[in-house]
Amino acid sequence: LRPLPPAALEADGFTVDRLVVDLALPGEEPPPVLADLPLAPQLAPLVVLALDGLDAELIDPMMARGELPTLSRLAGTARGTLEPLKPLISPLLWTSIATGLRPEKHGILDFFETSGADTVTPVTSASRRVPALWNLLSAAGRTTAVLGWWATFPAEPVRGVVVSDRASAQLFGQAADSLRRPGTIFPPSRAGELERFVVEDAGIPDAELARYLHLEPAVIAGRRATGRSGDPVVQLVRLLASTRTYLGLAGHLLTADRPDALLLYIEGTDTIGHLFAPYHPPRSAWIPAAEFAAYRDAVSTFYRDLDGWLGELLALAPGATVVVMTDHGFAWGADRPREGSDTRLATAAWWHRDRAEFWVSGPGARPGGRGEGTLLDIAPTLLRLLGLPVGDEMPGQALEWAIDRPPVPSVAWARRLPRAQAARVETSREESEAFLANLTALGYLGGGERPTGEAEARVTPRAEMNLGTALMEQGDVAGAVAAFRRAVAADPDDAGAHNKLALALQESGEDAEAMSEFRRGLDLARHDHQREAAWLGLGILLGEAGRLREADETLGRGIAALPGSFILHSTRSGVQQQLGDADGVLRSLEAAHRIRPDDVKTLNLLGAVYAQRGRVAEAAPLWRRSLELNPEQPQIRQFLAMAQAPQ
């Protein structure tokens, strides 16, 4: 093949910005370009840094101290917060980001999927029913590099490279390390070129771990040698190996391929929290002093290292537009749960905060842009930056406060680019077991919990639960009830499924059945969060039915069983207010305040109760603290001024 040289084209009056010639081995051909797509010029290459679980409460103080110079620079142009979707589960959220559609539309509903009779395996790209950003880029003739994104195995044909989420051992075990495994990358012929960037667990020296953990070298070596997934030392090794793998691959592809868009997903920013957030300063009262001393610097060390690695990566893409985003936040302050993400319970989602970050810098960013949006606005915003049309089927909108790029006419991507049935690649039993063990170690599954499902259902009971939650969020209560009923039918002993069904029934006005489901959930509860949800649901139902005495007694029984439950004390105070039990209101609010001293609503209400009783000196400091936490409260500011007046 002798491609026409740029000089010959320029001699004929053409201006050549870049000449791309498609060369592919048999079976590795890129997807065809769609004709007549409305396109706009792309100002600059796009680099997307998808940092799972990034949260302002952790990084803002670090940036203010000058510890994260790369992130500080990236946050300086346009920055806002986005409302995530529910539930806060990574495969669902990152697929919604990549497609612009809700989980019930795109089809990725769980960490697992069914792949045959009585066979449940880690979720794959075969379950996604709609095209993703990399498919749209390819159809528009743009090149892309996708690295580590959830549910990208088996890797799909694109104009560029896909390195799937099974290229490193963080979640899938050492068997996944070879890029030569079918489905791990596209095109597979580049495996030999890219393998040198895969960092195995053995490539992380003990000396590097000693920078993160204040443990004796012999202790680090001994715990690491066990290979036990439940050990945070072992998980830290896997986290570092995975992070360095994908960063190394990204750096090589930026320089070797110069893609129009590079989409890099980093799992470690979330995993480091699930491993070590309970031990991050300040120390919580329930954390043993020895464990706090050993692990207190792990999180900050990782974020400082990552900031440096990102700086090195972006130096390879001068002039690029850079987007930093996440799928949800993380609990780093007083709202940290008492339970760590570990093998005892499915606790991981309790640590996820209902807030996501979204930043844009470089060409196309709007200087000083500040605003809000939803996770579904990300895909339209990225498409606008790329000069591609937004899909008619996408409910989100481009974030005008973040970018300064004109729109192009939208198209019906789902019709123009129908989703072909992706090839299924067999997942080994060892790989599935490693995935299960790692998810359990990080708290996404409880001890002894295993995914189950039937082939004809195509999804697991957990997926039905997630589907029901997603449908509830968008107001499809009937659909949610149906999904939760399927989850209960598939696993009748799951207290969480009964509680979720009860909530949906309550929303649909089926109070009697809802109460029965909450009682069933209470009987089957395996841990305190399930018990708390059932007690709370019963109390609220009785209160809404006007049975206030029964509601008060029910919440009281729940508190007797769970004296540390903030929500039960807080809810009981509202019931006692309706009963006219002023002393009960005071006791309940004081108990709630002891459990969660920085809850703004409790500070305000308890201050009001004190003031009504003439205890103004006790009300004033509560209101002052409330205003420190949220200055935008004019009424509380007025109350405080009155409390401080001479009279």
XYZ file of C-alpha atoms in Angstrom:
647
model
C 0.000 0.000 0.000
C 1.406 3.395 -1.055
C -0.589 6.149 0.664
C -0.753 9.513 -1.083
C 1.821 11.736 0.651
C 0.652 15.029 2.213
C 2.866 17.002 -0.168
C 0.959 15.672 -3.162
C -2.362 16.623 -1.596
C -1.124 20.099 -0.724
C 0.089 20.573 -4.306
C -3.487 19.943 -5.427
C -4.764 22.728 -3.144
C -5.664 20.719 -0.042
C -4.619 21.716 3.476
C -3.444 18.636 5.362
C -3.700 18.814 9.135
C -3.213 15.086 9.685
C -3.293 12.106 7.366
C -4.706 8.898 8.836
C -4.428 5.633 6.918
C -6.348 2.614 8.240
C -4.060 -0.408 8.330
C -5.345 -3.466 10.156
C -4.689 -7.163 10.329
C -7.519 -9.504 9.326
C -10.123 -9.523 12.099
C -8.845 -6.244 13.537
C -10.508 -3.836 11.140
C -11.864 -0.671 12.793
C -15.597 -0.019 12.651
C -16.857 1.819 9.560
C -17.319 5.571 9.622
C -20.924 6.745 9.449
C -21.636 9.073 6.551
C -23.392 12.424 6.955
C -22.805 12.825 10.680
C -22.916 16.485 11.732
C -19.443 17.205 13.106
C -17.547 20.238 14.356
C -13.787 20.693 14.565
C -12.147 19.377 17.722
C -10.103 22.150 19.334
C -7.576 19.871 21.002
C -7.020 16.254 22.022
C -9.203 15.238 24.950
C -7.786 13.493 28.017
C -10.398 12.168 30.461
C -9.148 11.249 33.941
C -11.889 9.125 35.503
C -10.941 8.965 39.182
C -13.354 6.720 41.047
C -14.556 8.080 44.404
C -12.662 11.403 44.231
C -14.058 13.649 46.961
C -13.522 17.336 47.739
C -13.469 16.803 51.501
C -10.224 14.868 51.136
C -8.463 16.626 48.285
C -9.366 20.293 48.886
C -7.347 20.555 52.126
C -4.474 18.717 50.464
C -4.590 21.091 47.494
C -4.697 24.080 49.844
C -1.504 22.802 51.509
C 0.202 22.498 48.124
C 0.361 18.684 48.255
C -1.509 18.089 44.978
C -0.158 20.572 42.421
C -1.428 18.697 39.354
C -5.001 18.412 40.633
C -4.878 22.030 41.845
C -4.016 23.177 38.327
C -6.742 21.031 36.761
C -9.376 22.332 39.194
C -8.611 25.984 38.466
C -10.631 26.587 35.273
C -14.118 25.088 35.456
C -15.261 23.015 38.415
C -18.609 21.790 39.633
C -20.486 18.986 41.347
C -22.808 16.416 39.847
C -25.624 14.362 41.320
C -24.934 10.643 40.863
C -27.465 7.999 39.949
C -28.648 5.326 42.352
C -27.441 2.854 43.407
C -23.863 4.059 43.900
C -22.275 0.980 42.300
C -19.317 1.476 39.960
C -20.232 -0.716 36.930
C -23.645 0.931 36.687
C -22.378 4.481 37.132
C -19.369 4.306 34.810
C -21.483 2.721 32.089
C -24.040 5.521 32.480
C -21.197 8.039 32.146
C -19.936 6.303 28.985
C -23.376 5.972 27.364
C -25.340 8.940 28.708
C -28.161 6.582 29.649
C -29.631 5.175 32.845
C -28.815 1.629 34.003
C -32.162 0.181 32.965
C -31.443 1.428 29.432
C -27.799 0.405 29.048
C -28.191 -3.001 30.740
C -25.179 -3.115 33.102
C -26.870 -3.760 36.447
C -24.397 -5.526 38.711
C -20.848 -6.715 39.205
C -22.014 -10.084 37.853
C -24.033 -11.487 34.966
C -25.335 -14.916 34.042
C -23.501 -16.643 31.227
C -25.194 -20.034 31.149
C -27.305 -22.373 33.219
C -26.443 -21.799 36.870
C -23.267 -19.924 35.862
C -22.597 -16.432 37.156
C -19.494 -14.562 36.012
C -18.051 -11.032 36.296
C -19.946 -8.488 34.204
C -18.775 -8.012 30.619
C -19.290 -5.617 27.731
C -21.647 -8.210 26.218
C -24.368 -7.075 28.637
C -24.262 -3.463 27.441
C -27.181 -2.846 25.086
C -26.217 0.590 23.725
C -23.128 2.198 22.172
C -20.567 3.900 24.397
C -18.409 6.959 23.793
C -15.657 4.918 22.160
C -18.171 3.480 19.677
C -19.428 6.974 18.825
C -15.896 8.289 18.369
C -15.060 5.446 16.035
C -18.235 5.959 14.007
C -17.281 9.626 13.601
C -13.803 8.724 12.343
C -12.068 9.861 15.542
C -9.393 7.810 17.274
C -9.533 6.766 20.903
C -7.669 4.953 23.652
C -9.773 3.454 26.456
C -8.046 2.079 29.534
C -9.433 0.191 32.510
C -13.069 1.278 32.134
C -15.606 -0.896 33.910
C -17.298 -3.597 31.813
C -15.049 -3.240 28.750
C -14.078 -6.924 28.602
C -14.145 -8.325 25.996
C -12.592 -5.311 24.287
C -14.617 -4.015 21.341
C -13.283 -2.995 17.920
C -12.567 0.757 17.824
C -10.476 3.195 15.854
C -7.680 2.978 18.324
C -7.031 0.825 21.370
C -9.122 -0.604 24.201
C -7.298 -2.039 27.203
C -10.119 -3.630 29.163
C -10.730 -3.773 32.901
C -9.018 -7.187 33.055
C -5.533 -6.050 32.069
C -4.283 -5.955 35.651
C -4.701 -8.107 38.719
C -6.462 -5.712 41.084
C -9.856 -7.395 40.878
C -9.334 -10.436 38.685
C -6.152 -12.077 39.956
C -2.806 -12.884 38.421
C -4.354 -14.966 35.624
C -5.496 -11.714 34.006
C -2.025 -10.213 33.700
C -1.273 -11.307 30.142
C -2.636 -8.976 27.490
C -2.551 -11.920 25.087
C -5.642 -13.425 26.699
C -8.539 -13.221 24.184
C -10.731 -10.193 24.782
C -8.324 -8.328 27.061
C -7.318 -5.707 24.472
C -8.200 -4.523 20.997
C -6.473 -4.891 18.651
C -4.953 -8.110 20.021
C -1.926 -7.786 17.762
C -0.604 -4.986 19.993
C -0.283 -7.246 23.030
C 3.444 -7.749 22.535
C 4.014 -3.999 22.293
C 1.973 -3.195 25.401
C 2.849 -6.098 27.718
C 5.972 -4.371 29.030
C 3.762 -1.796 30.762
C 1.852 -4.389 32.819
C 3.066 -4.212 36.428
C 2.575 -7.463 38.317
C 2.235 -7.698 42.084
C 5.861 -8.769 42.341
C 6.850 -5.484 40.701
C 5.826 -3.533 43.829
C 8.778 -3.737 46.261
C 8.319 -3.953 50.024
C 10.208 -0.672 50.359
C 7.462 1.097 48.438
C 4.813 -0.336 50.749
C 6.801 0.962 53.724
C 6.140 4.510 52.477
C 2.419 3.874 52.928
C 2.324 1.660 56.010
C 4.029 2.161 59.359
C 4.741 -1.530 59.858
C 7.968 -3.410 60.433
C 9.543 -4.711 57.192
C 9.181 -8.311 58.361
C 5.480 -7.744 59.049
C 4.907 -6.277 55.574
C 6.761 -9.157 53.915
C 4.970 -11.808 55.975
C 1.480 -10.473 55.408
C 2.149 -9.900 51.745
C 3.372 -13.459 51.309
C 0.018 -14.878 52.419
C -1.730 -13.498 49.332
C -4.911 -13.301 51.403
C -7.452 -10.990 49.726
C -8.814 -9.836 53.072
C -5.461 -8.346 54.107
C -5.137 -4.606 53.307
C -1.408 -5.063 52.682
C -2.169 -7.518 49.877
C -4.874 -5.249 48.491
C -2.517 -2.253 48.542
C -0.013 -4.185 46.426
C -2.719 -4.950 43.860
C -3.960 -1.370 43.876
C -0.493 0.050 43.183
C 0.265 -2.513 40.477
C -3.035 -1.792 38.699
C -2.655 1.989 38.923
C 0.862 1.924 37.549
C -0.166 -0.475 34.781
C -2.899 1.729 33.380
C -0.887 4.940 33.804
C 2.055 3.366 31.974
C -0.181 2.185 29.161
C -1.815 5.622 28.936
C 1.530 7.381 28.682
C 2.708 5.074 25.898
C -0.512 5.428 23.897
C -0.475 9.216 24.241
C 2.953 9.388 22.648
C 2.699 6.493 20.192
C -0.897 6.938 18.963
C -1.791 10.572 19.731
C -5.505 9.665 19.990
C -8.254 12.244 19.632
C -9.575 11.111 23.017
C -7.928 9.143 25.805
C -10.277 7.787 28.482
C -8.340 6.603 31.539
C -10.161 5.011 34.481
C -8.373 4.734 37.840
C -9.950 2.385 40.388
C -7.351 3.108 43.066
C -8.787 6.444 44.213
C -11.840 4.542 45.451
C -10.077 1.381 46.598
C -7.605 3.283 48.785
C -10.595 4.669 50.675
C -12.241 1.293 51.153
C -8.959 -0.026 52.523
C -7.778 2.850 54.707
C -10.419 5.602 55.105
C -11.337 4.364 58.615
C -7.741 5.120 59.657
C -7.342 8.504 57.933
C -6.877 11.432 60.353
C -8.544 12.548 62.475
C -8.774 9.295 64.379
C -12.295 8.073 65.095
C -12.910 6.974 68.668
C -13.667 3.366 67.677
C -10.406 2.870 65.734
C -7.683 1.087 67.775
C -4.643 3.281 68.337
C -2.220 0.698 66.933
C -4.157 0.341 63.672
C -4.446 4.108 63.331
C -0.701 4.478 63.788
C 0.004 1.807 61.166
C -2.350 3.031 58.436
C -2.897 6.748 59.037
C -0.741 7.983 56.121
C -1.728 5.441 53.451
C -4.411 7.581 51.829
C -2.499 10.870 51.713
C 0.629 9.105 50.433
C -1.304 7.480 47.600
C -2.949 10.731 46.540
C 0.372 12.598 46.565
C 1.955 9.852 44.468
C -0.979 9.772 42.072
C -0.823 13.534 41.646
C 2.802 13.234 40.591
C 2.046 10.372 38.197
C -0.794 12.349 36.618
C 1.523 15.328 36.183
C 4.009 13.129 34.310
C 1.218 11.730 32.144
C -0.219 15.120 31.187
C 3.235 16.399 30.283
C 2.947 13.972 27.342
C -0.225 15.726 26.111
C 0.618 19.453 25.945
C -2.303 21.605 24.872
C -4.911 18.916 25.558
C -8.319 19.558 27.054
C -8.384 17.674 30.352
C -11.541 16.483 32.107
C -11.375 15.185 35.683
C -14.472 13.408 36.897
C -15.780 10.811 39.269
C -18.881 8.692 39.702
C -19.562 9.485 43.372
C -17.875 10.954 46.421
C -16.499 9.274 49.505
C -16.984 9.675 53.254
C -13.847 11.162 54.813
C -15.129 13.221 57.726
C -17.546 12.841 60.597
C -19.933 10.908 58.337
C -17.558 7.953 58.080
C -19.374 4.710 58.943
C -18.206 2.737 61.937
C -17.917 -0.339 59.731
C -14.920 -0.621 57.443
C -15.132 -2.121 53.962
C -14.156 -5.666 54.804
C -15.129 -9.312 54.591
C -17.776 -9.288 57.317
C -20.528 -7.314 55.614
C -21.387 -5.688 52.298
C -20.364 -2.257 53.551
C -18.687 -0.591 50.559
C -21.666 1.436 49.331
C -22.122 2.926 52.822
C -18.863 4.807 52.239
C -19.973 6.314 48.919
C -21.168 9.913 49.106
C -24.007 11.204 46.959
C -21.903 13.825 45.166
C -19.525 13.682 42.186
C -16.795 16.038 40.949
C -16.489 17.352 37.366
C -13.657 19.624 36.180
C -12.577 20.886 32.756
C -9.344 22.688 31.879
C -7.562 23.583 28.667
C -9.037 24.491 25.253
C -12.809 24.552 25.316
C -13.099 25.010 29.090
C -15.061 27.999 30.365
C -12.757 30.072 32.635
C -14.197 30.490 36.107
C -17.046 28.118 35.335
C -18.913 26.878 38.381
C -22.127 24.912 38.489
C -24.001 21.701 39.048
C -25.523 18.905 37.002
C -26.097 15.180 36.963
C -24.009 12.205 35.930
C -26.082 11.955 32.753
C -24.735 15.351 31.633
C -21.193 14.010 31.263
C -21.595 12.184 27.931
C -23.256 15.178 26.196
C -20.514 17.459 27.546
C -17.709 15.217 26.299
C -19.395 14.849 22.907
C -19.639 18.634 22.620
C -15.924 18.964 23.397
C -15.177 16.373 20.718
C -17.330 18.128 18.130
C -19.707 15.167 17.950
C -23.499 15.251 18.078
C -25.360 14.393 21.276
C -27.775 11.487 21.056
C -31.489 12.236 20.894
C -32.026 9.432 23.381
C -29.684 10.942 26.009
C -31.637 12.663 28.828
C -28.679 14.802 29.940
C -27.457 18.118 28.579
C -24.015 19.573 27.926
C -22.799 21.536 30.955
C -22.671 25.084 29.592
C -21.027 26.410 32.761
C -18.076 24.053 32.189
C -17.368 24.335 28.459
C -17.368 26.988 25.749
C -18.101 25.020 22.586
C -21.026 25.416 20.173
C -23.385 22.466 19.744
C -23.881 20.469 16.572
C -27.259 19.019 15.587
C -28.154 15.941 17.594
C -28.654 12.521 16.049
C -30.377 9.310 17.025
C -27.237 7.368 17.891
C -29.218 4.296 18.954
C -30.730 4.083 15.473
C -27.648 5.147 13.498
C -25.351 2.852 15.471
C -27.379 -0.136 16.697
C -25.630 -2.266 19.266
C -24.378 -5.487 17.740
C -24.286 -8.571 19.936
C -20.808 -8.576 21.420
C -18.842 -11.790 21.394
C -18.725 -13.575 24.730
C -15.344 -14.719 25.981
C -15.262 -17.459 28.576
C -14.260 -16.413 32.081
C -12.303 -19.037 33.974
C -13.475 -20.330 37.328
C -10.231 -19.056 38.891
C -10.842 -15.564 37.527
C -14.415 -15.488 38.816
C -13.288 -16.701 42.247
C -10.559 -14.041 42.397
C -13.091 -11.346 41.437
C -15.487 -12.569 44.120
C -12.748 -12.659 46.775
C -11.539 -9.150 45.974
C -15.043 -7.654 45.944
C -15.680 -9.295 49.310
C -12.407 -7.963 50.716
C -13.376 -4.429 49.668
C -16.849 -4.730 51.183
C -18.997 -4.978 48.042
C -20.180 -8.429 49.094
C -20.723 -9.742 52.604
C -18.949 -12.740 54.051
C -20.549 -15.898 52.698
C -22.595 -13.954 50.139
C -22.337 -15.325 46.613
C -24.077 -14.078 43.481
C -26.785 -16.381 42.178
C -28.999 -16.278 39.143
C -30.797 -18.245 36.468
C -29.766 -18.190 32.837
C -33.242 -17.380 31.580
C -33.371 -14.298 33.815
C -30.034 -13.071 32.391
C -29.407 -11.033 35.524
C -28.673 -11.805 39.148
C -30.946 -11.025 42.121
C -28.477 -8.262 43.033
C -28.981 -6.837 39.551
C -32.747 -6.850 40.106
C -32.170 -4.947 43.348
C -30.026 -2.391 41.539
C -32.559 -2.114 38.729
C -35.342 -1.497 41.235
C -33.290 1.220 42.937
C -32.604 2.907 39.589
C -36.296 2.780 38.643
C -37.328 4.211 42.016
C -34.977 7.123 41.508
C -36.650 8.125 38.251
C -40.169 7.660 39.622
C -41.105 4.325 38.034
C -42.524 2.877 41.243
C -44.445 0.083 39.526
C -41.321 -1.040 37.695
C -39.359 -0.904 40.936
C -41.935 -3.016 42.780
C -41.762 -5.617 40.008
C -37.943 -5.697 40.106
C -37.853 -6.030 43.895
C -40.461 -8.802 43.766
C -38.213 -10.694 41.341
C -35.280 -10.191 43.720
C -37.320 -11.540 46.663
C -38.520 -14.492 44.612
C -34.957 -15.336 43.592
C -33.580 -15.027 47.132
C -36.402 -15.133 49.736
C -33.948 -14.961 52.650
C -32.404 -11.623 51.622
C -33.533 -9.071 54.202
C -32.326 -6.218 52.005
C -34.646 -7.290 49.194
C -37.638 -7.353 51.548
C -36.757 -3.889 52.896
C -36.379 -2.485 49.373
C -39.684 -4.014 48.306
C -41.316 -2.524 51.397
C -40.047 0.959 50.509
C -41.404 0.665 46.979
C -44.758 -0.644 48.242
C -44.929 2.239 50.715
C -44.316 4.682 47.865
C -47.135 3.068 45.846
C -49.569 3.297 48.764
C -49.590 -0.411 49.632
C -48.941 0.277 53.313
C -50.238 -3.013 54.747
C -48.022 -5.136 52.509
C -45.130 -2.723 53.034
C -45.424 -3.191 56.795
C -45.443 -6.960 56.344
C -42.300 -6.786 54.202
C -40.493 -4.602 56.740
C -41.337 -7.123 59.478
C -40.037 -9.905 57.257
C -36.882 -7.910 56.666
C -36.455 -7.478 60.410
C -36.805 -11.210 61.008
C -34.220 -12.046 58.319
C -31.751 -9.218 59.013
C -28.107 -10.316 59.047
C -26.617 -7.036 60.240
C -27.563 -3.798 61.967
C -28.069 -1.721 58.829
C -30.798 -4.097 57.669
C -32.362 -4.015 61.132
C -32.161 -0.216 61.203
C -33.888 0.047 57.809
C -36.710 -2.232 58.947
C -37.286 -0.464 62.288
C -37.187 2.911 60.534
C -39.619 1.835 57.839
C -42.089 0.439 60.375
C -41.916 3.587 62.493
C -42.478 5.890 59.531
C -45.379 3.821 58.215
C -47.120 3.862 61.583
C -46.550 7.591 61.932
C -47.934 8.327 58.466
C -50.998 6.245 59.355
C -51.602 8.477 62.382
C -50.711 5.689 64.822
C -48.242 7.933 66.627
C -48.095 6.020 69.912
C -47.308 2.798 68.084
C -44.747 4.622 65.947
C -43.038 6.000 69.056
C -42.990 2.585 70.730
C -41.686 0.887 67.555
C -38.870 3.384 67.123
C -38.125 3.016 70.829
C -37.731 -0.746 70.420
C -35.448 -0.137 67.481
C -33.339 2.253 69.565
C -33.161 -0.273 72.400
C -31.707 -2.755 69.913
C -29.549 -0.158 68.108
C -28.763 2.648 70.575
C -26.153 4.120 68.213
C -28.605 4.734 65.348
C -28.710 8.437 64.500
C -31.638 8.115 62.099
C -33.840 6.266 64.613
C -33.285 8.907 67.315
C -33.817 11.725 64.832
C -37.003 10.230 63.390
C -38.374 9.514 66.855
C -37.923 13.164 67.807
C -40.299 14.121 64.975
C -42.916 11.628 66.155
C -42.586 12.868 69.732
C -43.027 16.445 68.497
C -46.378 15.442 66.984
C -47.331 13.730 70.243
C -46.509 16.864 72.225
C -43.843 15.007 74.226
C -41.430 17.915 74.733
C -39.167 15.973 77.102
C -38.991 13.081 74.650
C -38.065 15.455 71.817
C -35.206 16.853 73.894
C -33.892 13.398 74.842
C -34.034 12.154 71.249
C -32.310 15.213 69.791
C -29.597 15.136 72.444
C -28.975 11.467 71.667
C -28.840 12.186 67.927
C -26.411 15.059 68.551
C -24.090 12.830 70.591
C -23.969 10.324 67.737
C -23.511 12.873 64.944
C -22.364 16.171 66.470
C -21.994 17.978 63.128
C -25.384 17.238 61.615
C -26.702 20.691 60.698
C -30.406 19.913 61.057
C -29.915 18.397 64.510
C -27.816 21.394 65.621
C -30.582 23.760 64.535
C -33.442 21.810 66.100
C -31.677 21.136 69.375
C -30.723 24.801 69.590
C -34.365 25.743 69.076
C -35.501 23.371 71.844
C -32.931 24.826 74.243
C -33.984 28.377 73.355
C -37.655 27.574 73.923
C -36.728 26.346 77.395
C -34.793 29.518 78.141
C -31.409 27.785 77.828
C -30.089 30.360 75.367
C -26.480 29.956 76.469
C -26.652 26.323 75.332
C -28.445 27.138 72.060
C -25.953 29.749 70.838
C -22.905 27.474 70.400
C -25.021 24.929 68.509
C -26.165 27.578 66.044
C -22.641 28.944 65.696
C -21.407 25.482 64.767
C -24.278 25.072 62.316
C -23.303 28.300 60.566
C -19.674 27.208 60.408
C -20.798 24.091 58.576
C -23.308 25.908 56.348
C -23.081 29.723 56.327
C -26.080 30.059 53.962
C -28.731 29.965 56.706
C -30.158 33.477 57.224
C -32.803 32.326 59.701
C -30.261 30.598 61.938
C -28.052 33.695 61.712
C -31.031 35.749 62.880
C -31.703 33.349 65.765
C -28.064 33.559 66.841
C -28.138 37.358 66.762
C -31.228 37.337 68.981
C -29.611 34.841 71.366
C -26.544 37.075 71.715
C -28.506 40.296 72.268
C -28.352 41.789 75.789
C -31.942 40.804 76.541
